[in-house]
PDB file of C-alpha atoms in Angstrom:
ATOM      1  CA  MET A   1      -8.787  92.222 120.800  1.00  0.00           C
ATOM      2  CA  LYS A   2      -5.247  92.878 121.232  1.00  0.00           C
ATOM      3  CA  LEU A   3      -3.796  93.904 124.460  1.00  0.00           C
ATOM      4  CA  GLY A   4      -0.358  95.433 125.722  1.00  0.00           C
ATOM      5  CA  ILE A   5       1.085  95.243 129.166  1.00  0.00           C
ATOM      6  CA  ALA A   6       3.469  97.526 130.178  1.00  0.00           C
ATOM      7  CA  TYR A   7       5.592  96.702 133.149  1.00  0.00           C
ATOM      8  CA  ASP A   8       8.846  96.481 134.653  1.00  0.00           C
ATOM      9  CA  PHE A   9       8.869  93.966 136.578  1.00  0.00           C
ATOM     10  CA  LEU A  10       6.722  90.605 136.024  1.00  0.00           C
ATOM     11  CA  ARG A  11       4.976  90.731 139.661  1.00  0.00           C
ATOM     12  CA  TRP A  12       2.060  88.444 140.794  1.00  0.00           C
ATOM     13  CA  GLU A  13      -0.612  90.621 139.077  1.00  0.00           C
ATOM     14  CA  GLU A  14       1.409  91.052 135.988  1.00  0.00           C
ATOM     15  CA  ASN A  15       1.704  87.213 135.512  1.00  0.00           C
ATOM     16  CA  ASP A  16      -2.138  86.873 136.509  1.00  0.00           C
ATOM     17  CA  ILE A  17      -3.616  89.329 133.723  1.00  0.00           C
ATOM     18  CA  ILE A  18      -1.485  87.847 131.046  1.00  0.00           C
ATOM     19  CA  ASN A  19      -2.617  84.131 131.994  1.00  0.00           C
ATOM     20  CA  GLU A  20      -6.578  85.273 132.600  1.00  0.00           C
ATOM     21  CA  ALA A  21      -6.082  87.246 129.243  1.00  0.00           C
ATOM     22  CA  LYS A  22      -4.803  83.724 127.270  1.00  0.00           C
ATOM     23  CA  ASN A  23      -7.750  82.199 129.062  1.00  0.00           C
ATOM     24  CA  ARG A  24     -10.345  84.371 127.351  1.00  0.00           C
ATOM     25  CA  GLN A  25      -8.606  83.908 124.174  1.00  0.00           C
ATOM     26  CA  ILE A  26      -7.385  87.981 124.306  1.00  0.00           C
ATOM     27  CA  LYS A  27      -4.158  88.186 122.460  1.00  0.00           C
ATOM     28  CA  ILE A  28      -1.858  89.734 124.670  1.00  0.00           C
ATOM     29  CA  THR A  29       1.848  91.305 124.416  1.00  0.00           C
ATOM     30  CA  PRO A  30       4.024  92.233 127.283  1.00  0.00           C
ATOM     31  CA  ILE A  31       5.971  95.328 126.638  1.00  0.00           C
ATOM     32  CA  TYR A  32       9.018  95.486 128.748  1.00  0.00           C
ATOM     33  CA  LEU A  33       9.638  99.291 129.331  1.00  0.00           C
ATOM     34  CA  LYS A  34      13.171  99.615 129.937  1.00  0.00           C
ATOM     35  CA  ASP A  35      13.953  97.861 126.541  1.00  0.00           C
ATOM     36  CA  PHE A  36      10.675 100.259 124.975  1.00  0.00           C
ATOM     37  CA  PHE A  37      11.723 103.027 122.674  1.00  0.00           C
ATOM     38  CA  VAL A  38       9.301 105.085 120.279  1.00  0.00           C
ATOM     39  CA  ASN A  39      10.291 106.978 117.235  1.00  0.00           C
ATOM     40  CA  ILE A  40       7.462 110.066 117.823  1.00  0.00           C
ATOM     41  CA  ASN A  41       7.315 111.075 114.228  1.00  0.00           C
ATOM     42  CA  ASP A  42       6.740 107.235 113.161  1.00  0.00           C
ATOM     43  CA  GLY A  43       3.975 104.952 114.036  1.00  0.00           C
ATOM     44  CA  LEU A  44       4.379 102.258 117.194  1.00  0.00           C
ATOM     45  CA  ASN A  45       5.729  99.417 116.194  1.00  0.00           C
ATOM     46  CA  LEU A  46       2.938  96.902 117.861  1.00  0.00           C
ATOM     47  CA  ASP A  47      -0.122  95.288 116.804  1.00  0.00           C
ATOM     48  CA  ILE A  48      -2.302  96.149 119.908  1.00  0.00           C
ATOM     49  CA  ASN A  49      -5.618  98.106 120.258  1.00  0.00           C
ATOM     50  CA  ALA A  50      -4.991  98.471 124.229  1.00  0.00           C
ATOM     51  CA  VAL A  51      -2.330  98.847 126.937  1.00  0.00           C
ATOM     52  CA  ILE A  52      -2.063  98.123 130.874  1.00  0.00           C
ATOM     53  CA  GLN A  53       0.435 100.103 132.342  1.00  0.00           C
ATOM     54  CA  ARG A  54       1.732  98.521 135.429  1.00  0.00           C
ATOM     55  CA  GLY A  55       5.283 100.142 135.425  1.00  0.00           C
ATOM     56  CA  VAL A  56       7.000 100.375 138.830  1.00  0.00           C
ATOM     57  CA  SER A  57       8.552 103.453 138.099  1.00  0.00           C
ATOM     58  CA  HIS A  58       6.462 106.379 138.054  1.00  0.00           C
ATOM     59  CA  SER A  59       8.349 108.194 135.420  1.00  0.00           C
ATOM     60  CA  ARG A  60       8.693 105.312 133.064  1.00  0.00           C
ATOM     61  CA  ALA A  61       4.879 104.555 133.252  1.00  0.00           C
ATOM     62  CA  TYR A  62       3.881 108.066 132.982  1.00  0.00           C
ATOM     63  CA  THR A  63       5.933 108.938 130.163  1.00  0.00           C
ATOM     64  CA  SER A  64       5.285 105.844 128.290  1.00  0.00           C
ATOM     65  CA  THR A  65       1.723 106.381 128.837  1.00  0.00           C
ATOM     66  CA  ILE A  66       1.656 109.697 127.085  1.00  0.00           C
ATOM     67  CA  LEU A  67       3.568 108.039 124.336  1.00  0.00           C
ATOM     68  CA  PHE A  68       0.478 105.497 123.717  1.00  0.00           C
ATOM     69  CA  GLU A  69      -1.526 108.078 124.326  1.00  0.00           C
ATOM     70  CA  SER A  70       0.117 109.815 121.515  1.00  0.00           C
ATOM     71  CA  LYS A  71      -0.409 106.813 119.184  1.00  0.00           C
ATOM     72  CA  LEU A  72      -4.603 107.001 119.932  1.00  0.00           C
ATOM     73  CA  LEU A  73      -4.225 103.777 121.630  1.00  0.00           C
ATOM     74  CA  PHE A  74      -6.791 103.368 125.023  1.00  0.00           C
ATOM     75  CA  VAL A  75      -4.799 103.301 128.491  1.00  0.00           C
ATOM     76  CA  VAL A  76      -5.543 101.782 131.891  1.00  0.00           C
ATOM     77  CA  ASN A  77      -5.244 104.067 133.408  1.00  0.00           C
ATOM     78  CA  PRO A  78      -4.852 107.459 130.841  1.00  0.00           C
ATOM     79  CA  SER A  79      -1.475 109.962 131.703  1.00  0.00           C
ATOM     80  CA  ARG A  80      -3.875 112.302 133.303  1.00  0.00           C
ATOM     81  CA  VAL A  81      -5.149 110.098 135.993  1.00  0.00           C
ATOM     82  CA  LEU A  82      -1.582 108.554 136.891  1.00  0.00           C
ATOM     83  CA  GLU A  83      -0.002 112.436 137.599  1.00  0.00           C
ATOM     84  CA  VAL A  84      -3.030 112.934 139.686  1.00  0.00           C
ATOM     85  CA  CYS A  85      -2.299 109.954 141.549  1.00  0.00           C
ATOM     86  CA  GLU A  86       1.457 110.176 142.014  1.00  0.00           C
ATOM     87  CA  ASN A  87       1.234 113.273 143.410  1.00  0.00           C
ATOM     88  CA  LYS A  88      -0.897 113.659 147.008  1.00  0.00           C
ATOM     89  CA  ILE A  89      -1.131 117.145 146.336  1.00  0.00           C
ATOM     90  CA  TYR A  90      -2.799 116.927 143.331  1.00  0.00           C
ATOM     91  CA  THR A  91      -4.923 114.059 144.675  1.00  0.00           C
ATOM     92  CA  THR A  92      -5.891 115.686 147.986  1.00  0.00           C
ATOM     93  CA  ALA A  93      -6.478 118.872 146.205  1.00  0.00           C
ATOM     94  CA  ILE A  94      -8.911 117.307 143.281  1.00  0.00           C
ATOM     95  CA  LEU A  95     -10.881 115.454 146.120  1.00  0.00           C
ATOM     96  CA  ALA A  96     -11.487 118.074 148.507  1.00  0.00           C
ATOM     97  CA  LYS A  97     -12.229 120.439 145.606  1.00  0.00           C
ATOM     98  CA  ASN A  98     -14.950 117.478 144.982  1.00  0.00           C
ATOM     99  CA  ASN A  99     -16.119 118.029 148.290  1.00  0.00           C
ATOM    100  CA  ILE A 100     -14.756 114.334 149.188  1.00  0.00           C
ATOM    101  CA  PRO A 101     -14.004 113.972 152.560  1.00  0.00           C
ATOM    102  CA  VAL A 102     -10.128 113.695 153.143  1.00  0.00           C
ATOM    103  CA  PRO A 103      -8.067 114.240 156.629  1.00  0.00           C
ATOM    104  CA  ARG A 104      -7.251 117.822 157.408  1.00  0.00           C
ATOM    105  CA  THR A 105      -4.146 118.518 155.240  1.00  0.00           C
ATOM    106  CA  GLY A 106      -1.785 121.157 154.494  1.00  0.00           C
ATOM    107  CA  ILE A 107       1.513 122.006 152.379  1.00  0.00           C
ATOM    108  CA  ALA A 108       4.054 124.582 153.447  1.00  0.00           C
ATOM    109  CA  TYR A 109       7.256 125.465 151.805  1.00  0.00           C
ATOM    110  CA  ASN A 110       9.770 126.204 154.484  1.00  0.00           C
ATOM    111  CA  ARG A 111      10.395 124.440 157.534  1.00  0.00           C
ATOM    112  CA  ASP A 112       9.331 127.607 159.872  1.00  0.00           C
ATOM    113  CA  GLU A 113       5.836 127.581 157.777  1.00  0.00           C
ATOM    114  CA  ALA A 114       5.531 123.941 158.079  1.00  0.00           C
ATOM    115  CA  ILE A 115       5.871 123.974 162.013  1.00  0.00           C
ATOM    116  CA  LYS A 116       2.858 126.991 162.016  1.00  0.00           C
ATOM    117  CA  LEU A 117       0.909 124.443 160.198  1.00  0.00           C
ATOM    118  CA  ALA A 118       1.157 121.740 162.228  1.00  0.00           C
ATOM    119  CA  GLN A 119       0.257 123.762 165.197  1.00  0.00           C
ATOM    120  CA  LYS A 120      -2.576 124.767 163.535  1.00  0.00           C
ATOM    121  CA  ILE A 121      -4.018 121.536 162.379  1.00  0.00           C
ATOM    122  CA  GLY A 122      -2.733 119.875 165.803  1.00  0.00           C
ATOM    123  CA  TYR A 123      -0.419 117.275 167.391  1.00  0.00           C
ATOM    124  CA  PRO A 124       0.270 114.454 166.678  1.00  0.00           C
ATOM    125  CA  VAL A 125       0.398 115.290 162.883  1.00  0.00           C
ATOM    126  CA  VAL A 126       1.644 113.004 159.818  1.00  0.00           C
ATOM    127  CA  ILE A 127       4.391 114.107 157.409  1.00  0.00           C
ATOM    128  CA  LYS A 128       4.630 112.220 154.009  1.00  0.00           C
ATOM    129  CA  PRO A 129       6.820 112.677 151.103  1.00  0.00           C
ATOM    130  CA  VAL A 130       4.766 114.386 147.737  1.00  0.00           C
ATOM    131  CA  ASN A 131       5.078 111.452 145.880  1.00  0.00           C
ATOM    132  CA  GLY A 132       5.668 107.818 146.530  1.00  0.00           C
ATOM    133  CA  SER A 133       3.999 104.483 147.594  1.00  0.00           C
ATOM    134  CA  TRP A 134       3.849 101.582 149.698  1.00  0.00           C
ATOM    135  CA  GLY A 135       3.923 103.755 153.192  1.00  0.00           C
ATOM    136  CA  ARG A 136       8.009 104.959 152.768  1.00  0.00           C
ATOM    137  CA  MET A 137       8.770 107.868 154.371  1.00  0.00           C
ATOM    138  CA  VAL A 138       5.722 108.316 156.038  1.00  0.00           C
ATOM    139  CA  ALA A 139       6.038 109.565 159.713  1.00  0.00           C
ATOM    140  CA  LYS A 140       4.186 110.526 162.495  1.00  0.00           C
ATOM    141  CA  ALA A 141       5.534 113.545 164.384  1.00  0.00           C
ATOM    142  CA  ASP A 142       4.222 113.567 168.057  1.00  0.00           C
ATOM    143  CA  ASP A 143       5.535 117.573 169.107  1.00  0.00           C
ATOM    144  CA  GLU A 144       7.277 120.141 167.498  1.00  0.00           C
ATOM    145  CA  ASN A 145      10.888 118.691 168.406  1.00  0.00           C
ATOM    146  CA  SER A 146       9.985 115.551 166.226  1.00  0.00           C
ATOM    147  CA  LEU A 147       8.572 117.550 163.525  1.00  0.00           C
ATOM    148  CA  LYS A 148      11.320 119.437 163.431  1.00  0.00           C
ATOM    149  CA  SER A 149      13.660 116.443 163.045  1.00  0.00           C
ATOM    150  CA  LEU A 150      11.609 115.006 160.437  1.00  0.00           C
ATOM    151  CA  LEU A 151      11.282 118.283 158.396  1.00  0.00           C
ATOM    152  CA  GLU A 152      15.339 118.480 158.267  1.00  0.00           C
ATOM    153  CA  TYR A 153      15.618 114.680 157.743  1.00  0.00           C
ATOM    154  CA  GLN A 154      13.294 115.186 154.093  1.00  0.00           C
ATOM    155  CA  GLU A 155      14.972 118.657 153.348  1.00  0.00           C
ATOM    156  CA  TYR A 156      18.338 116.265 153.097  1.00  0.00           C
ATOM    157  CA  SER A 157      16.796 113.293 151.241  1.00  0.00           C
ATOM    158  CA  ASN A 158      16.688 112.544 147.745  1.00  0.00           C
ATOM    159  CA  ALA A 159      13.318 113.181 147.747  1.00  0.00           C
ATOM    160  CA  LEU A 160      12.141 115.172 144.610  1.00  0.00           C
ATOM    161  CA  PHE A 161       9.589 117.678 146.240  1.00  0.00           C
ATOM    162  CA  LYS A 162      12.272 117.494 149.306  1.00  0.00           C
ATOM    163  CA  ASN A 163      11.284 121.165 150.300  1.00  0.00           C
ATOM    164  CA  ILE A 164       7.619 121.096 149.830  1.00  0.00           C
ATOM    165  CA  PHE A 165       5.915 119.654 153.026  1.00  0.00           C
ATOM    166  CA  TYR A 166       2.689 117.778 153.216  1.00  0.00           C
ATOM    167  CA  ILE A 167       1.491 117.849 156.465  1.00  0.00           C
ATOM    168  CA  GLN A 168      -1.809 115.882 157.599  1.00  0.00           C
ATOM    169  CA  GLU A 169      -3.364 115.300 161.006  1.00  0.00           C
ATOM    170  CA  TYR A 170      -2.966 111.969 162.204  1.00  0.00           C
ATOM    171  CA  VAL A 171      -6.609 110.309 161.954  1.00  0.00           C
ATOM    172  CA  ARG A 172      -7.183 107.969 164.779  1.00  0.00           C
ATOM    173  CA  LYS A 173      -8.651 105.316 163.022  1.00  0.00           C
ATOM    174  CA  PRO A 174      -8.945 101.784 164.136  1.00  0.00           C
ATOM    175  CA  ASN A 175      -5.681  99.268 164.021  1.00  0.00           C
ATOM    176  CA  ARG A 176      -6.713  99.464 159.984  1.00  0.00           C
ATOM    177  CA  ASP A 177      -7.806 101.058 156.952  1.00  0.00           C
ATOM    178  CA  ILE A 178      -9.817 100.082 153.820  1.00  0.00           C
ATOM    179  CA  ARG A 179      -8.259  99.546 150.499  1.00  0.00           C
ATOM    180  CA  ILE A 180     -11.023  99.444 147.854  1.00  0.00           C
ATOM    181  CA  PHE A 181     -11.373  98.737 144.467  1.00  0.00           C
ATOM    182  CA  VAL A 182     -12.989 100.572 140.954  1.00  0.00           C
ATOM    183  CA  ILE A 183     -13.131  98.777 138.001  1.00  0.00           C
ATOM    184  CA  GLY A 184     -14.730 100.384 135.197  1.00  0.00           C
ATOM    185  CA  ASP A 185     -18.684 101.542 136.426  1.00  0.00           C
ATOM    186  CA  GLU A 186     -18.141  99.021 139.755  1.00  0.00           C
ATOM    187  CA  VAL A 187     -16.774  98.875 142.911  1.00  0.00           C
ATOM    188  CA  PRO A 188     -16.703  94.610 143.436  1.00  0.00           C
ATOM    189  CA  VAL A 189     -13.881  94.290 146.167  1.00  0.00           C
ATOM    190  CA  GLY A 190     -11.964  95.338 148.790  1.00  0.00           C
ATOM    191  CA  ILE A 191      -9.698  94.471 152.042  1.00  0.00           C
ATOM    192  CA  TYR A 192      -9.207  95.913 155.324  1.00  0.00           C
ATOM    193  CA  ARG A 193      -5.510  96.220 156.077  1.00  0.00           C
ATOM    194  CA  VAL A 194      -4.647  95.505 159.670  1.00  0.00           C
ATOM    195  CA  ASN A 195      -1.825  96.364 161.502  1.00  0.00           C
ATOM    196  CA  GLU A 196      -1.640  95.773 165.481  1.00  0.00           C
ATOM    197  CA  LYS A 197       1.752  96.790 165.584  1.00  0.00           C
ATOM    198  CA  ASP A 198       2.184  99.760 163.414  1.00  0.00           C
ATOM    199  CA  TRP A 199      -0.041 102.902 162.920  1.00  0.00           C
ATOM    200  CA  ARG A 200       0.733 102.577 159.634  1.00  0.00           C
ATOM    201  CA  THR A 201      -1.659  99.948 157.534  1.00  0.00           C
ATOM    202  CA  ASN A 202       0.649  98.861 154.207  1.00  0.00           C
ATOM    203  CA  THR A 203       0.748  95.305 153.525  1.00  0.00           C
ATOM    204  CA  ALA A 204       3.917  96.409 152.386  1.00  0.00           C
ATOM    205  CA  LEU A 205       4.617  97.385 155.969  1.00  0.00           C
ATOM    206  CA  GLY A 206       3.479  93.893 157.206  1.00  0.00           C
ATOM    207  CA  ALA A 207      -0.347  94.883 157.569  1.00  0.00           C
ATOM    208  CA  ARG A 208      -2.657  91.713 157.442  1.00  0.00           C
ATOM    209  CA  ALA A 209      -5.462  91.546 154.704  1.00  0.00           C
ATOM    210  CA  GLU A 210      -8.959  90.651 155.653  1.00  0.00           C
ATOM    211  CA  PRO A 211     -12.379  90.798 153.378  1.00  0.00           C
ATOM    212  CA  LEU A 212     -13.992  93.750 153.734  1.00  0.00           C
ATOM    213  CA  LYS A 213     -18.066  93.598 153.336  1.00  0.00           C
ATOM    214  CA  ILE A 214     -18.983  97.099 150.991  1.00  0.00           C
ATOM    215  CA  ASP A 215     -21.641  98.938 152.291  1.00  0.00           C
ATOM    216  CA  ASP A 216     -23.353 101.892 150.280  1.00  0.00           C
ATOM    217  CA  LYS A 217     -21.837 104.662 151.525  1.00  0.00           C
ATOM    218  CA  LEU A 218     -18.585 103.221 150.718  1.00  0.00           C
ATOM    219  CA  ILE A 219     -19.589 102.270 147.090  1.00  0.00           C
ATOM    220  CA  ASP A 220     -20.969 106.285 146.619  1.00  0.00           C
ATOM    221  CA  LEU A 221     -17.813 107.520 148.028  1.00  0.00           C
ATOM    222  CA  SER A 222     -15.556 105.185 146.176  1.00  0.00           C
ATOM    223  CA  LEU A 223     -17.500 106.236 142.439  1.00  0.00           C
ATOM    224  CA  LYS A 224     -17.013 109.786 143.204  1.00  0.00           C
ATOM    225  CA  VAL A 225     -13.655 109.614 143.514  1.00  0.00           C
ATOM    226  CA  LYS A 226     -13.648 107.681 140.376  1.00  0.00           C
ATOM    227  CA  GLU A 227     -15.540 110.807 138.789  1.00  0.00           C
ATOM    228  CA  SER A 228     -13.383 113.137 140.535  1.00  0.00           C
ATOM    229  CA  VAL A 229      -9.850 111.350 139.336  1.00  0.00           C
ATOM    230  CA  GLY A 230     -11.054 109.660 136.478  1.00  0.00           C
ATOM    231  CA  GLY A 231      -9.616 106.053 135.189  1.00  0.00           C
ATOM    232  CA  LEU A 232     -10.853 102.784 134.865  1.00  0.00           C
ATOM    233  CA  PHE A 233      -8.895 100.614 137.633  1.00  0.00           C
ATOM    234  CA  LEU A 234      -8.517 102.575 140.870  1.00  0.00           C
ATOM    235  CA  GLY A 235      -7.191 101.780 144.378  1.00  0.00           C
ATOM    236  CA  ILE A 236      -8.566 103.616 147.214  1.00  0.00           C
ATOM    237  CA  ASP A 237      -7.502 103.653 150.513  1.00  0.00           C
ATOM    238  CA  ILE A 238      -9.497 104.792 152.735  1.00  0.00           C
ATOM    239  CA  PHE A 239      -9.697 105.861 156.507  1.00  0.00           C
ATOM    240  CA  GLU A 240     -12.296 105.393 159.440  1.00  0.00           C
ATOM    241  CA  ASP A 241     -12.600 108.364 161.753  1.00  0.00           C
ATOM    242  CA  PRO A 242     -14.702 107.429 164.923  1.00  0.00           C
ATOM    243  CA  SER A 243     -16.546 110.442 164.312  1.00  0.00           C
ATOM    244  CA  ARG A 244     -16.352 111.944 160.738  1.00  0.00           C
ATOM    245  CA  GLY A 245     -16.850 108.484 159.068  1.00  0.00           C
ATOM    246  CA  TYR A 246     -15.275 107.466 156.164  1.00  0.00           C
ATOM    247  CA  LEU A 247     -12.065 109.882 154.732  1.00  0.00           C
ATOM    248  CA  VAL A 248     -10.084 109.376 151.465  1.00  0.00           C
ATOM    249  CA  ASP A 249      -6.453 109.030 152.228  1.00  0.00           C
ATOM    250  CA  GLU A 250      -4.812 108.331 148.535  1.00  0.00           C
ATOM    251  CA  VAL A 251      -5.869 106.677 145.504  1.00  0.00           C
ATOM    252  CA  ASN A 252      -3.561 104.448 143.604  1.00  0.00           C
ATOM    253  CA  GLY A 253      -3.692 104.478 139.702  1.00  0.00           C
ATOM    254  CA  ILE A 254      -1.558 101.630 139.691  1.00  0.00           C
ATOM    255  CA  PRO A 255      -2.644  99.609 141.987  1.00  0.00           C
ATOM    256  CA  GLU A 256      -1.548  95.902 143.524  1.00  0.00           C
ATOM    257  CA  TYR A 257      -4.108  93.434 144.516  1.00  0.00           C
ATOM    258  CA  LYS A 258      -2.363  90.027 144.968  1.00  0.00           C
ATOM    259  CA  ASN A 259      -3.467  90.065 148.687  1.00  0.00           C
ATOM    260  CA  THR A 260      -7.236  91.191 147.556  1.00  0.00           C
ATOM    261  CA  VAL A 261      -7.519  87.999 146.003  1.00  0.00           C
ATOM    262  CA  ARG A 262      -5.678  85.805 148.236  1.00  0.00           C
ATOM    263  CA  VAL A 263      -8.362  86.602 150.920  1.00  0.00           C
ATOM    264  CA  THR A 264     -11.186  87.247 148.899  1.00  0.00           C
ATOM    265  CA  GLY A 265     -10.867  85.065 145.664  1.00  0.00           C
ATOM    266  CA  PHE A 266     -12.434  87.715 143.659  1.00  0.00           C
ATOM    267  CA  ASN A 267     -11.150  87.778 140.255  1.00  0.00           C
ATOM    268  CA  VAL A 268      -9.795  91.211 139.996  1.00  0.00           C
ATOM    269  CA  SER A 269      -7.624  90.613 136.571  1.00  0.00           C
ATOM    270  CA  GLY A 270     -10.830  88.783 135.167  1.00  0.00           C
ATOM    271  CA  LYS A 271     -12.959  91.754 135.969  1.00  0.00           C
ATOM    272  CA  LEU A 272     -10.578  94.249 134.944  1.00  0.00           C
ATOM    273  CA  LEU A 273     -10.451  92.762 131.347  1.00  0.00           C
ATOM    274  CA  GLU A 274     -13.937  92.597 130.985  1.00  0.00           C
ATOM    275  CA  LYS A 275     -14.309  96.533 131.564  1.00  0.00           C
ATOM    276  CA  ILE A 276     -10.962  96.983 129.254  1.00  0.00           C
ATOM    277  CA  VAL A 277     -13.052  94.970 126.342  1.00  0.00           C
ATOM    278  CA  GLU A 278     -16.384  96.856 127.580  1.00  0.00           C
ATOM    279  CA  ALA A 279     -14.464 100.015 127.119  1.00  0.00           C
ATOM    280  CA  VAL A 280     -12.542  99.692 123.893  1.00  0.00           C
ATOM    281  CA  LYS A 281     -15.546  98.357 121.907  1.00  0.00           C
ATOM    282  CA  ARG A 282     -17.786 101.487 122.794  1.00  0.00           C
TER     283      ARG A 282
END
């Protein structure tokens, strides 16, 4: 087994994968994407069977994955999965199409229609950038005045989809959400992300990771998400609604898991490598 790991920065996760691969006698080749190039007409000058895509920049991760795939390499995750996971409209539409419970969500293409949409959903609402992660530019509007300010802020930002408004109900969850991982055909580990000071529960914004006891409903829901989105390694964000139960918020195609390993002790990198080896051998 000869594995490549594509990256922008060697974070904790990438170093852990490299160390775990070495422990398992898997030859692993780091591929620094900023120095990477491909001549589309020629073969790839890398002696590898598969690639773990860990790029932080979505554009580099997505396009380099397309190039790896064009050379018939097995990539985790495939370009189609990265495309779905990066675009919240794409993600939510696919989940809803497959009858996976999601928060009430709408899309509007101008400010007036966005305000009408928010009135139908009911305040407070949450406005999110179509692409992005770590909770950046995610904001809550308690009323029409605050929504108008947030819409204007987005319109004058440098966001890629600054004139497309993704508006979602504010789910009255407890002061936590769930991050759960699908690795291959298993749902082996997850965490609560707890934040008593901010309604946003991203660990990047200060939420605390706590171990999660995974129930059968979470397993079934997570595998259904995987069937809908595809991929071998997903981090799924789930809300607990007091009356409707679990609602899938987002799906991450290149998930971080340092805090998950820290509080659960589960070897995510080891399980990921195990599942990649199984998949490549098929």
